[in-house]
PDB file of C-alpha atoms in Angstrom:
ATOM      1  CA  MET A 230       0.000   0.000   0.000  1.00 45.00           C
ATOM      2  CA  SER A 231       2.793   2.383   0.881  1.00 45.00           C
ATOM      3  CA  GLY A 232       4.416   1.678  -2.487  1.00 46.00           C
ATOM      4  CA  VAL A 233       1.212   2.608  -4.315  1.00 40.00           C
ATOM      5  CA  LEU A 234       0.951   5.891  -2.396  1.00 41.00           C
ATOM      6  CA  THR A 235       4.558   6.672  -3.148  1.00 45.00           C
ATOM      7  CA  GLY A 236       4.021   6.095  -6.862  1.00 45.00           C
ATOM      8  CA  VAL A 237       0.886   8.271  -6.941  1.00 38.00           C
ATOM      9  CA  SER A 238       2.719  11.080  -5.136  1.00 45.00           C
ATOM     10  CA  GLN A 239       5.566  10.921  -7.669  1.00 45.00           C
ATOM     11  CA  ILE A 240       3.100  11.110 -10.570  1.00 38.00           C
ATOM     12  CA  LEU A 241       1.379  14.127  -9.003  1.00 40.00           C
ATOM     13  CA  LEU A 242       4.694  15.888  -8.641  1.00 42.00           C
ATOM     14  CA  ASP A 243       6.018  15.148 -12.153  1.00 45.00           C
ATOM     15  CA  THR A 244       2.898  15.375 -14.353  1.00 43.00           C
ATOM     16  CA  PRO A 245       0.926  18.511 -15.457  1.00 45.00           C
ATOM     17  CA  ALA A 246      -2.050  17.961 -13.187  1.00 41.00           C
ATOM     18  CA  ALA A 247      -4.552  20.057 -15.158  1.00 40.00           C
ATOM     19  CA  LEU A 248      -4.039  17.781 -18.222  1.00 39.00           C
ATOM     20  CA  THR A 249      -3.603  14.336 -16.710  1.00 39.00           C
ATOM     21  CA  TRP A 250      -5.876  14.329 -13.704  1.00 40.00           C
ATOM     22  CA  PRO A 251      -9.346  15.895 -14.089  1.00 42.00           C
ATOM     23  CA  TRP A 252      -9.882  15.903 -10.351  1.00 38.00           C
ATOM     24  CA  ALA A 253      -6.757  18.006  -9.987  1.00 45.00           C
ATOM     25  CA  ALA A 254      -8.086  20.927 -12.045  1.00 43.00           C
ATOM     26  CA  PRO A 255      -7.110  24.411 -10.849  1.00 48.00           C
ATOM     27  CA  HIS A 256      -8.831  25.596  -7.707  1.00 44.00           C
ATOM     28  CA  ASN A 257      -9.387  29.366  -7.618  1.00 45.00           C
ATOM     29  CA  TRP A 258      -8.396  30.777  -4.262  1.00 44.00           C
ATOM     30  CA  PRO A 259      -9.113  34.345  -3.161  1.00 46.00           C
ATOM     31  CA  GLY A 260      -6.855  36.767  -5.001  1.00 46.00           C
ATOM     32  CA  GLY A 261      -6.713  34.676  -8.202  1.00 45.00           C
ATOM     33  CA  ARG A 262      -4.107  32.159  -7.004  1.00 45.00           C
ATOM     34  CA  ALA A 263      -4.471  28.642  -8.407  1.00 45.00           C
ATOM     35  CA  LEU A 264      -3.617  25.406  -6.612  1.00 43.00           C
ATOM     36  CA  TYR A 265      -3.071  22.207  -8.590  1.00 45.00           C
ATOM     37  CA  VAL A 266      -0.638  19.943  -6.839  1.00 41.00           C
ATOM     38  CA  PRO A 267       2.274  20.488  -4.456  1.00 46.00           C
ATOM     39  CA  ARG A 268       4.547  21.606  -7.299  1.00 45.00           C
ATOM     40  CA  ALA A 269       2.065  24.260  -8.347  1.00 43.00           C
ATOM     41  CA  VAL A 270       1.811  25.357  -4.737  1.00 39.00           C
ATOM     42  CA  ALA A 271       5.547  25.845  -4.739  1.00 42.00           C
ATOM     43  CA  VAL A 272       5.303  27.934  -7.919  1.00 42.00           C
ATOM     44  CA  THR A 273       2.570  30.106  -6.350  1.00 39.00           C
ATOM     45  CA  TRP A 274       4.602  30.606  -3.195  1.00 39.00           C
ATOM     46  CA  SER A 275       7.625  31.582  -5.276  1.00 47.00           C
ATOM     47  CA  ALA A 276       5.611  34.242  -7.124  1.00 43.00           C
ATOM     48  CA  ASP A 277       4.326  35.622  -3.816  1.00 45.00           C
ATOM     49  CA  VAL A 278       7.832  35.815  -2.414  1.00 42.00           C
ATOM     50  CA  ARG A 279       9.064  37.702  -5.495  1.00 50.00           C
ATOM     51  CA  ALA A 280       6.152  40.149  -5.310  1.00 46.00           C
ATOM     52  CA  THR A 281       6.707  40.724  -1.610  1.00 47.00           C
ATOM     53  CA  GLY A 282      10.409  41.320  -2.169  1.00 48.00           C
ATOM     54  CA  ALA A 283       9.696  43.844  -4.916  1.00 45.00           C
ATOM     55  CA  GLY A 284       7.245  45.664  -2.647  1.00 49.00           C
ATOM     56  CA  MET A 285       9.751  45.809   0.178  1.00 46.00           C
ATOM     57  CA  ALA A 286      12.441  47.080  -2.186  1.00 44.00           C
ATOM     58  CA  GLY A 287      10.098  49.814  -3.408  1.00 48.00           C
ATOM     59  CA  ARG A 288       9.245  50.839   0.130  1.00 51.00           C
ATOM     60  CA  HIS A 289      12.893  50.884   1.148  1.00 49.00           C
ATOM     61  CA  GLY A 290      13.803  52.879  -1.953  1.00 52.00           C
ATOM     62  CA  GLY A 291      11.009  55.358  -1.186  1.00 60.00           C
ATOM     63  CA  TRP A 292      12.243  55.875   2.355  1.00 68.00           C
ATOM     64  CA  ALA A 293      15.829  56.300   1.157  1.00 77.00           C
ATOM     65  CA  ARG A 294      14.689  58.898  -1.370  1.00 78.00           C
ATOM     66  CA  GLY A 295      12.687  60.663   1.336  1.00 74.00           C
ATOM     67  CA  LEU A 296      15.698  60.717   3.652  1.00 83.00           C
ATOM     68  CA  ARG A 297      17.875  62.210   0.920  1.00 85.00           C
ATOM     69  CA  ARG A 298      15.322  64.924   0.184  1.00 83.00           C
ATOM     70  CA  THR A 299      14.887  65.679   3.876  1.00 85.00           C
ATOM     71  CA  ALA A 300      18.651  65.927   4.355  1.00 88.00           C
ATOM     72  CA  ALA A 301      18.901  68.283   1.366  1.00 88.00           C
ATOM     73  CA  ALA A 302      16.070  70.469   2.667  1.00 88.00           C
ATOM     74  CA  LEU A 303      17.714  70.578   6.095  1.00 88.00           C
ATOM     75  CA  ALA A 304      21.194  71.388   4.779  1.00 91.00           C
ATOM     76  CA  ALA A 305      20.405  73.847   1.967  1.00 92.00           C
ATOM     77  CA  PRO A 306      19.722  76.987   4.107  1.00 93.00           C
ATOM     78  CA  PRO A 307      22.875  76.888   6.269  1.00 93.00           C
ATOM     79  CA  LEU A 308      24.995  75.884   3.264  1.00 95.00           C
ATOM     80  CA  ALA A 309      23.705  78.863   1.245  1.00 95.00           C
ATOM     81  CA  ALA A 310      24.423  81.228   4.149  1.00 95.00           C
ATOM     82  CA  ALA A 311      27.865  79.673   4.644  1.00 95.00           C
ATOM     83  CA  LEU A 312      28.670  80.069   0.936  1.00 95.00           C
ATOM     84  CA  ALA A 313      27.642  83.736   0.947  1.00 95.00           C
ATOM     85  CA  PHE A 314      29.614  84.369   4.147  1.00 95.00           C
ATOM     86  CA  ARG A 315      32.721  82.628   2.826  1.00 95.00           C
ATOM     87  CA  VAL A 316      32.743  84.501  -0.488  1.00 95.00           C
ATOM     88  CA  ALA A 317      32.105  87.848   1.218  1.00 94.00           C
ATOM     89  CA  ARG A 318      34.921  87.185   3.685  1.00 93.00           C
ATOM     90  CA  GLU A 319      37.285  86.346   0.843  1.00 94.00           C
ATOM     91  CA  SER A 320      36.327  89.656  -0.763  1.00 92.00           C
ATOM     92  CA  ALA A 321      36.757  91.708   2.432  1.00 92.00           C
ATOM     93  CA  TYR A 322      39.871  89.990   3.773  1.00 92.00           C
ATOM     94  CA  GLY A 323      41.356  88.376   0.661  1.00 90.00           C
ATOM     95  CA  SER A 324      41.905  89.176  -2.985  1.00 88.00           C
ATOM     96  CA  LEU A 325      38.469  88.458  -4.474  1.00 90.00           C
ATOM     97  CA  GLY A 326      37.169  91.286  -6.642  1.00 88.00           C
ATOM     98  CA  ASP A 327      33.760  92.911  -6.938  1.00 87.00           C
ATOM     99  CA  TRP A 328      32.541  90.563  -9.687  1.00 91.00           C
ATOM    100  CA  GLY A 329      33.514  87.504  -7.677  1.00 90.00           C
ATOM    101  CA  PHE A 330      31.743  88.977  -4.665  1.00 91.00           C
ATOM    102  CA  PHE A 331      28.550  89.547  -6.652  1.00 91.00           C
ATOM    103  CA  LEU A 332      28.527  86.260  -8.564  1.00 92.00           C
ATOM    104  CA  GLY A 333      29.720  83.919  -5.832  1.00 91.00           C
ATOM    105  CA  GLY A 334      28.416  85.656  -2.733  1.00 91.00           C
ATOM    106  CA  LEU A 335      25.003  86.857  -3.855  1.00 91.00           C
ATOM    107  CA  LEU A 336      23.921  85.372  -7.174  1.00 94.00           C
ATOM    108  CA  LEU A 337      25.111  81.786  -6.740  1.00 94.00           C
ATOM    109  CA  PRO A 338      23.474  81.121  -3.324  1.00 95.00           C
ATOM    110  CA  LEU A 339      20.164  82.615  -4.476  1.00 94.00           C
ATOM    111  CA  VAL A 340      20.212  80.638  -7.741  1.00 94.00           C
ATOM    112  CA  LEU A 341      20.912  77.393  -5.874  1.00 93.00           C
ATOM    113  CA  LEU A 342      18.103  78.080  -3.416  1.00 94.00           C
ATOM    114  CA  GLY A 343      15.751  78.922  -6.289  1.00 93.00           C
ATOM    115  CA  TRP A 344      16.630  75.678  -8.069  1.00 94.00           C
ATOM    116  CA  HIS A 345      16.108  73.729  -4.843  1.00 92.00           C
ATOM    117  CA  ALA A 346      12.705  75.377  -4.348  1.00 93.00           C
ATOM    118  CA  ALA A 347      11.687  74.726  -7.977  1.00 93.00           C
ATOM    119  CA  LEU A 348      12.389  71.007  -7.607  1.00 91.00           C
ATOM    120  CA  ALA A 349      10.364  70.927  -4.407  1.00 91.00           C
ATOM    121  CA  ALA A 350       7.499  72.792  -6.092  1.00 92.00           C
ATOM    122  CA  ARG A 351       7.335  70.160  -8.834  1.00 92.00           C
ATOM    123  CA  ARG A 352       6.872  67.513  -6.141  1.00 88.00           C
ATOM    124  CA  GLY A 353       4.292  69.594  -4.286  1.00 88.00           C
ATOM    125  CA  ALA A 354       6.477  70.011  -1.175  1.00 89.00           C
ATOM    126  CA  SER A 355       5.123  73.414  -0.142  1.00 91.00           C
ATOM    127  CA  LEU A 356       7.023  73.692   3.148  1.00 91.00           C
ATOM    128  CA  ILE A 357      10.345  73.156   1.412  1.00 91.00           C
ATOM    129  CA  VAL A 358       9.404  75.820  -1.136  1.00 93.00           C
ATOM    130  CA  LEU A 359       8.490  78.178   1.706  1.00 94.00           C
ATOM    131  CA  SER A 360      11.832  77.540   3.414  1.00 94.00           C
ATOM    132  CA  ALA A 361      13.616  79.196   0.487  1.00 93.00           C
ATOM    133  CA  LEU A 362      12.407  82.638   1.643  1.00 95.00           C
ATOM    134  CA  PRO A 363      14.113  82.717   5.068  1.00 95.00           C
ATOM    135  CA  ALA A 364      17.043  80.823   3.541  1.00 95.00           C
ATOM    136  CA  GLY A 365      17.559  83.587   0.983  1.00 95.00           C
ATOM    137  CA  LEU A 366      17.236  86.210   3.706  1.00 96.00           C
ATOM    138  CA  GLY A 367      19.827  84.381   5.787  1.00 95.00           C
ATOM    139  CA  ALA A 368      22.260  84.322   2.855  1.00 96.00           C
ATOM    140  CA  VAL A 369      21.850  88.068   2.242  1.00 96.00           C
ATOM    141  CA  LEU A 370      22.289  88.872   5.945  1.00 96.00           C
ATOM    142  CA  ALA A 371      25.377  86.656   6.135  1.00 96.00           C
ATOM    143  CA  LEU A 372      26.775  88.485   3.127  1.00 95.00           C
ATOM    144  CA  ALA A 373      26.144  91.914   4.677  1.00 94.00           C
ATOM    145  CA  SER A 374      27.511  90.918   8.071  1.00 95.00           C
ATOM    146  CA  VAL A 375      31.033  90.480   6.711  1.00 95.00           C
ATOM    147  CA  GLY A 376      31.397  94.140   5.723  1.00 94.00           C
ATOM    148  CA  HIS A 377      30.204  95.243   9.162  1.00 95.00           C
ATOM    149  CA  SER A 378      32.576  92.789  10.835  1.00 95.00           C
ATOM    150  CA  ALA A 379      35.499  94.083   8.770  1.00 95.00           C
ATOM    151  CA  LEU A 380      34.754  97.627   9.927  1.00 94.00           C
ATOM    152  CA  GLU A 381      34.591  96.383  13.510  1.00 94.00           C
ATOM    153  CA  ASP A 382      37.942  94.615  13.111  1.00 94.00           C
ATOM    154  CA  ARG A 383      40.034  97.174  11.267  1.00 94.00           C
ATOM    155  CA  GLY A 384      37.801 100.209  10.686  1.00 93.00           C
ATOM    156  CA  VAL A 385      39.043 103.682  11.593  1.00 93.00           C
ATOM    157  CA  GLU A 386      36.641 106.248  13.015  1.00 94.00           C
ATOM    158  CA  ILE A 387      37.126 109.817  11.844  1.00 94.00           C
ATOM    159  CA  SER A 388      35.124 113.027  11.915  1.00 95.00           C
ATOM    160  CA  CYS A 389      34.101 114.430   8.546  1.00 94.00           C
ATOM    161  CA  LEU A 390      32.337 117.577   7.427  1.00 95.00           C
ATOM    162  CA  VAL A 391      29.154 117.100   5.413  1.00 94.00           C
ATOM    163  CA  LEU A 392      29.563 119.263   2.315  1.00 94.00           C
ATOM    164  CA  LYS A 393      26.419 118.310   0.444  1.00 94.00           C
ATOM    165  CA  VAL A 394      23.518 115.862   0.682  1.00 94.00           C
ATOM    166  CA  THR A 395      21.864 114.664  -2.530  1.00 93.00           C
ATOM    167  CA  GLU A 396      18.605 112.765  -2.431  1.00 91.00           C
ATOM    168  CA  HIS A 397      18.043 109.987  -4.980  1.00 90.00           C
ATOM    169  CA  THR A 398      14.634 108.417  -5.557  1.00 90.00           C
ATOM    170  CA  GLU A 399      14.152 105.212  -7.561  1.00 86.00           C
ATOM    171  CA  THR A 400      10.794 103.680  -8.450  1.00 84.00           C
ATOM    172  CA  GLU A 401      10.519 100.038  -9.418  1.00 79.00           C
ATOM    173  CA  SER A 402       7.363  98.495 -10.903  1.00 77.00           C
ATOM    174  CA  SER A 403       6.435  94.821 -10.959  1.00 73.00           C
ATOM    175  CA  MET A 404       3.421  92.766 -12.018  1.00 69.00           C
ATOM    176  CA  ASP A 405       1.994  89.967  -9.872  1.00 64.00           C
ATOM    177  CA  ALA A 406       0.412  86.701 -11.043  1.00 62.00           C
ATOM    178  CA  GLN A 407      -3.035  88.335 -11.334  1.00 68.00           C
ATOM    179  CA  GLY A 408      -1.729  91.036 -13.676  1.00 72.00           C
ATOM    180  CA  HIS A 409      -1.739  93.843 -11.110  1.00 74.00           C
ATOM    181  CA  TRP A 410       1.099  96.352 -11.159  1.00 80.00           C
ATOM    182  CA  THR A 411       2.723  97.521  -7.951  1.00 80.00           C
ATOM    183  CA  SER A 412       5.316 100.243  -7.522  1.00 80.00           C
ATOM    184  CA  THR A 413       8.047 100.448  -4.899  1.00 82.00           C
ATOM    185  CA  THR A 414       9.894 103.669  -4.198  1.00 86.00           C
ATOM    186  CA  ARG A 415      13.339 103.646  -2.616  1.00 86.00           C
ATOM    187  CA  THR A 416      15.073 106.774  -1.424  1.00 91.00           C
ATOM    188  CA  SER A 417      18.794 107.044  -0.722  1.00 91.00           C
ATOM    189  CA  TYR A 418      21.002 109.925   0.356  1.00 92.00           C
ATOM    190  CA  ASP A 419      24.482 110.572  -1.000  1.00 94.00           C
ATOM    191  CA  HIS A 420      26.543 112.477   1.566  1.00 92.00           C
ATOM    192  CA  ARG A 421      29.518 114.283   0.079  1.00 95.00           C
ATOM    193  CA  LEU A 422      32.161 114.477   2.784  1.00 94.00           C
ATOM    194  CA  GLY A 423      35.211 116.489   3.625  1.00 94.00           C
ATOM    195  CA  CYS A 424      37.397 114.089   5.594  1.00 93.00           C
ATOM    196  CA  PRO A 425      41.047 114.004   6.689  1.00 92.00           C
ATOM    197  CA  ALA A 426      43.557 112.472   4.314  1.00 88.00           C
ATOM    198  CA  GLY A 427      42.708 108.854   3.541  1.00 87.00           C
ATOM    199  CA  GLY A 428      39.049 109.227   4.462  1.00 91.00           C
ATOM    200  CA  PRO A 429      36.070 108.585   2.158  1.00 93.00           C
ATOM    201  CA  GLU A 430      34.653 111.218  -0.150  1.00 93.00           C
ATOM    202  CA  HIS A 431      31.082 109.882  -0.220  1.00 92.00           C
ATOM    203  CA  LEU A 432      28.785 107.933   2.054  1.00 93.00           C
ATOM    204  CA  ASP A 433      25.468 106.468   0.874  1.00 92.00           C
ATOM    205  CA  ALA A 434      22.696 105.827   3.399  1.00 91.00           C
ATOM    206  CA  SER A 435      18.980 105.149   3.429  1.00 88.00           C
ATOM    207  CA  SER A 436      18.358 108.273   5.535  1.00 89.00           C
ATOM    208  CA  ARG A 437      19.821 111.758   5.930  1.00 91.00           C
ATOM    209  CA  LEU A 438      22.566 111.378   8.531  1.00 92.00           C
ATOM    210  CA  ALA A 439      23.442 115.043   8.926  1.00 91.00           C
ATOM    211  CA  LYS A 440      22.745 118.409   7.383  1.00 91.00           C
ATOM    212  CA  GLU A 441      25.150 120.339   5.207  1.00 91.00           C
ATOM    213  CA  GLY A 442      27.820 121.978   7.303  1.00 92.00           C
ATOM    214  CA  GLU A 443      27.508 119.542  10.208  1.00 93.00           C
ATOM    215  CA  SER A 444      30.149 117.048  11.275  1.00 94.00           C
ATOM    216  CA  LEU A 445      29.580 113.308  10.955  1.00 94.00           C
ATOM    217  CA  ALA A 446      31.472 110.451  12.632  1.00 94.00           C
ATOM    218  CA  VAL A 447      32.372 107.900   9.964  1.00 95.00           C
ATOM    219  CA  VAL A 448      34.004 104.470  10.146  1.00 95.00           C
ATOM    220  CA  HIS A 449      35.986 103.598   7.021  1.00 94.00           C
ATOM    221  CA  ASP A 450      38.198 100.743   5.884  1.00 94.00           C
ATOM    222  CA  PRO A 451      41.837 101.812   5.402  1.00 92.00           C
ATOM    223  CA  ARG A 452      42.189  99.106   2.750  1.00 91.00           C
ATOM    224  CA  GLY A 453      39.205 100.449   0.832  1.00 89.00           C
ATOM    225  CA  LYS A 454      37.568  97.040   0.372  1.00 91.00           C
ATOM    226  CA  VAL A 455      34.449  97.786   2.456  1.00 92.00           C
ATOM    227  CA  SER A 456      32.086 100.730   2.074  1.00 92.00           C
ATOM    228  CA  PRO A 457      32.201 103.328   4.871  1.00 93.00           C
ATOM    229  CA  ARG A 458      29.362 103.648   7.322  1.00 94.00           C
ATOM    230  CA  ALA A 459      28.230 106.048  10.008  1.00 93.00           C
ATOM    231  CA  ALA A 460      29.883 105.301  13.338  1.00 92.00           C
ATOM    232  CA  GLY A 461      26.624 104.202  14.963  1.00 88.00           C
ATOM    233  CA  ASP A 462      25.569 102.007  12.044  1.00 91.00           C
ATOM    234  CA  VAL A 463      27.997  99.086  12.335  1.00 93.00           C
ATOM    235  CA  HIS A 464      26.254  95.872  13.463  1.00 93.00           C
ATOM    236  CA  GLY A 465      28.399  92.869  12.582  1.00 93.00           C
ATOM    237  CA  ARG A 466      27.370  90.685  15.501  1.00 93.00           C
ATOM    238  CA  GLY A 467      23.684  91.534  15.171  1.00 95.00           C
ATOM    239  CA  LEU A 468      23.656  90.704  11.468  1.00 95.00           C
ATOM    240  CA  ARG A 469      25.422  87.403  12.064  1.00 95.00           C
ATOM    241  CA  THR A 470      22.852  86.507  14.707  1.00 96.00           C
ATOM    242  CA  ALA A 471      19.981  87.450  12.399  1.00 96.00           C
ATOM    243  CA  ALA A 472      21.518  85.419   9.561  1.00 96.00           C
ATOM    244  CA  GLY A 473      21.837  82.357  11.800  1.00 95.00           C
ATOM    245  CA  ALA A 474      18.252  82.736  13.006  1.00 96.00           C
ATOM    246  CA  ALA A 475      16.902  83.021   9.447  1.00 96.00           C
ATOM    247  CA  ALA A 476      18.893  79.989   8.311  1.00 95.00           C
ATOM    248  CA  GLY A 477      17.679  78.043  11.369  1.00 95.00           C
ATOM    249  CA  VAL A 478      14.027  78.837  10.640  1.00 96.00           C
ATOM    250  CA  ALA A 479      14.543  77.794   7.023  1.00 95.00           C
ATOM    251  CA  ALA A 480      16.213  74.537   8.083  1.00 94.00           C
ATOM    252  CA  LEU A 481      13.327  73.691  10.425  1.00 95.00           C
ATOM    253  CA  LEU A 482      10.801  74.386   7.659  1.00 94.00           C
ATOM    254  CA  GLY A 483      12.827  72.207   5.305  1.00 92.00           C
ATOM    255  CA  LEU A 484      13.003  69.406   7.857  1.00 91.00           C
ATOM    256  CA  ALA A 485       9.257  69.536   8.480  1.00 92.00           C
ATOM    257  CA  GLY A 486       8.616  69.636   4.730  1.00 89.00           C
ATOM    258  CA  GLY A 487      10.887  66.663   4.045  1.00 87.00           C
ATOM    259  CA  ILE A 488       9.257  64.541   6.747  1.00 87.00           C
ATOM    260  CA  SER A 489       5.775  65.513   5.568  1.00 85.00           C
ATOM    261  CA  GLU A 490       6.644  64.707   1.954  1.00 82.00           C
ATOM    262  CA  ALA A 491       8.057  61.283   2.874  1.00 78.00           C
ATOM    263  CA  TYR A 492       4.989  60.470   4.974  1.00 78.00           C
ATOM    264  CA  HIS A 493       2.463  61.452   2.326  1.00 74.00           C
ATOM    265  CA  THR A 494       4.429  59.700  -0.421  1.00 70.00           C
ATOM    266  CA  ARG A 495       4.354  56.484   1.605  1.00 67.00           C
ATOM    267  CA  ARG A 496       0.610  56.799   2.177  1.00 63.00           C
ATOM    268  CA  ARG A 497      -0.050  57.301  -1.540  1.00 60.00           C
ATOM    269  CA  ARG A 498       2.096  54.319  -2.614  1.00 56.00           C
ATOM    270  CA  PRO A 499       0.067  51.110  -3.297  1.00 54.00           C
ATOM    271  CA  ARG A 500       0.731  48.458  -0.687  1.00 54.00           C
ATOM    272  CA  GLY A 501       0.598  45.485  -3.006  1.00 52.00           C
ATOM    273  CA  PRO A 502      -1.037  43.837  -6.045  1.00 53.00           C
ATOM    274  CA  ALA A 503      -4.777  44.310  -6.518  1.00 50.00           C
ATOM    275  CA  GLY A 504      -6.979  41.882  -4.670  1.00 44.00           C
ATOM    276  CA  ARG A 505      -4.473  41.157  -1.960  1.00 44.00           C
TER     277      ARG A 505
END
């Protein structure tokens, strides 16, 4: 009897059951899986294992992509501020010229942040897009802080006579997304100075610092690499603090945006084949 059972089992394993044995026709299980004989069961299990492995690989790849995007969103603001600070410092303390200062210290960080925000906008990551605003502000503040710091380090304070004050008014117009035009007016004051030998001849400011004929305390750079400023208008430490705060806010927004994007991407991803 045992020999007969052994022979039948071998036939079931080695013969296409759907053709040879009518009673072994496919049995439809939930989800569309068919069961013929033990060998067919093994084939079905193998397909399930491959599908499960592919799903796990997709999930792991999604999380890895989310981690990379989160890391980029977290690092972009302080890196932009650091780039602007480094280029401005090389201009104030090194040999970098005005064009290098403008291109590397101002334009390049803002372009990189804009590109980063554009990529995030295509993915619908609104918080990462929003983080570009304080990040850009942090880069500009970091750039400006270097000139103030240079005046604090090596600036010379002198007393100058205000010879003439000329007011300049500039109006800029721009159109928003709805087609509405807005105008912005900016007023600056050019102070023509009479200073001791080696002092500046002009000082530009956003307000009138003194009247014609009055004396004005001015801090200037003996090396001539940084624009002069009024003695009470040098704020290197304050600007550095503000730049760090802006970059920190941008980094937190980027971190929150990266985590939110990874979470929502995972929720939208199908969990497996249909019917499972």
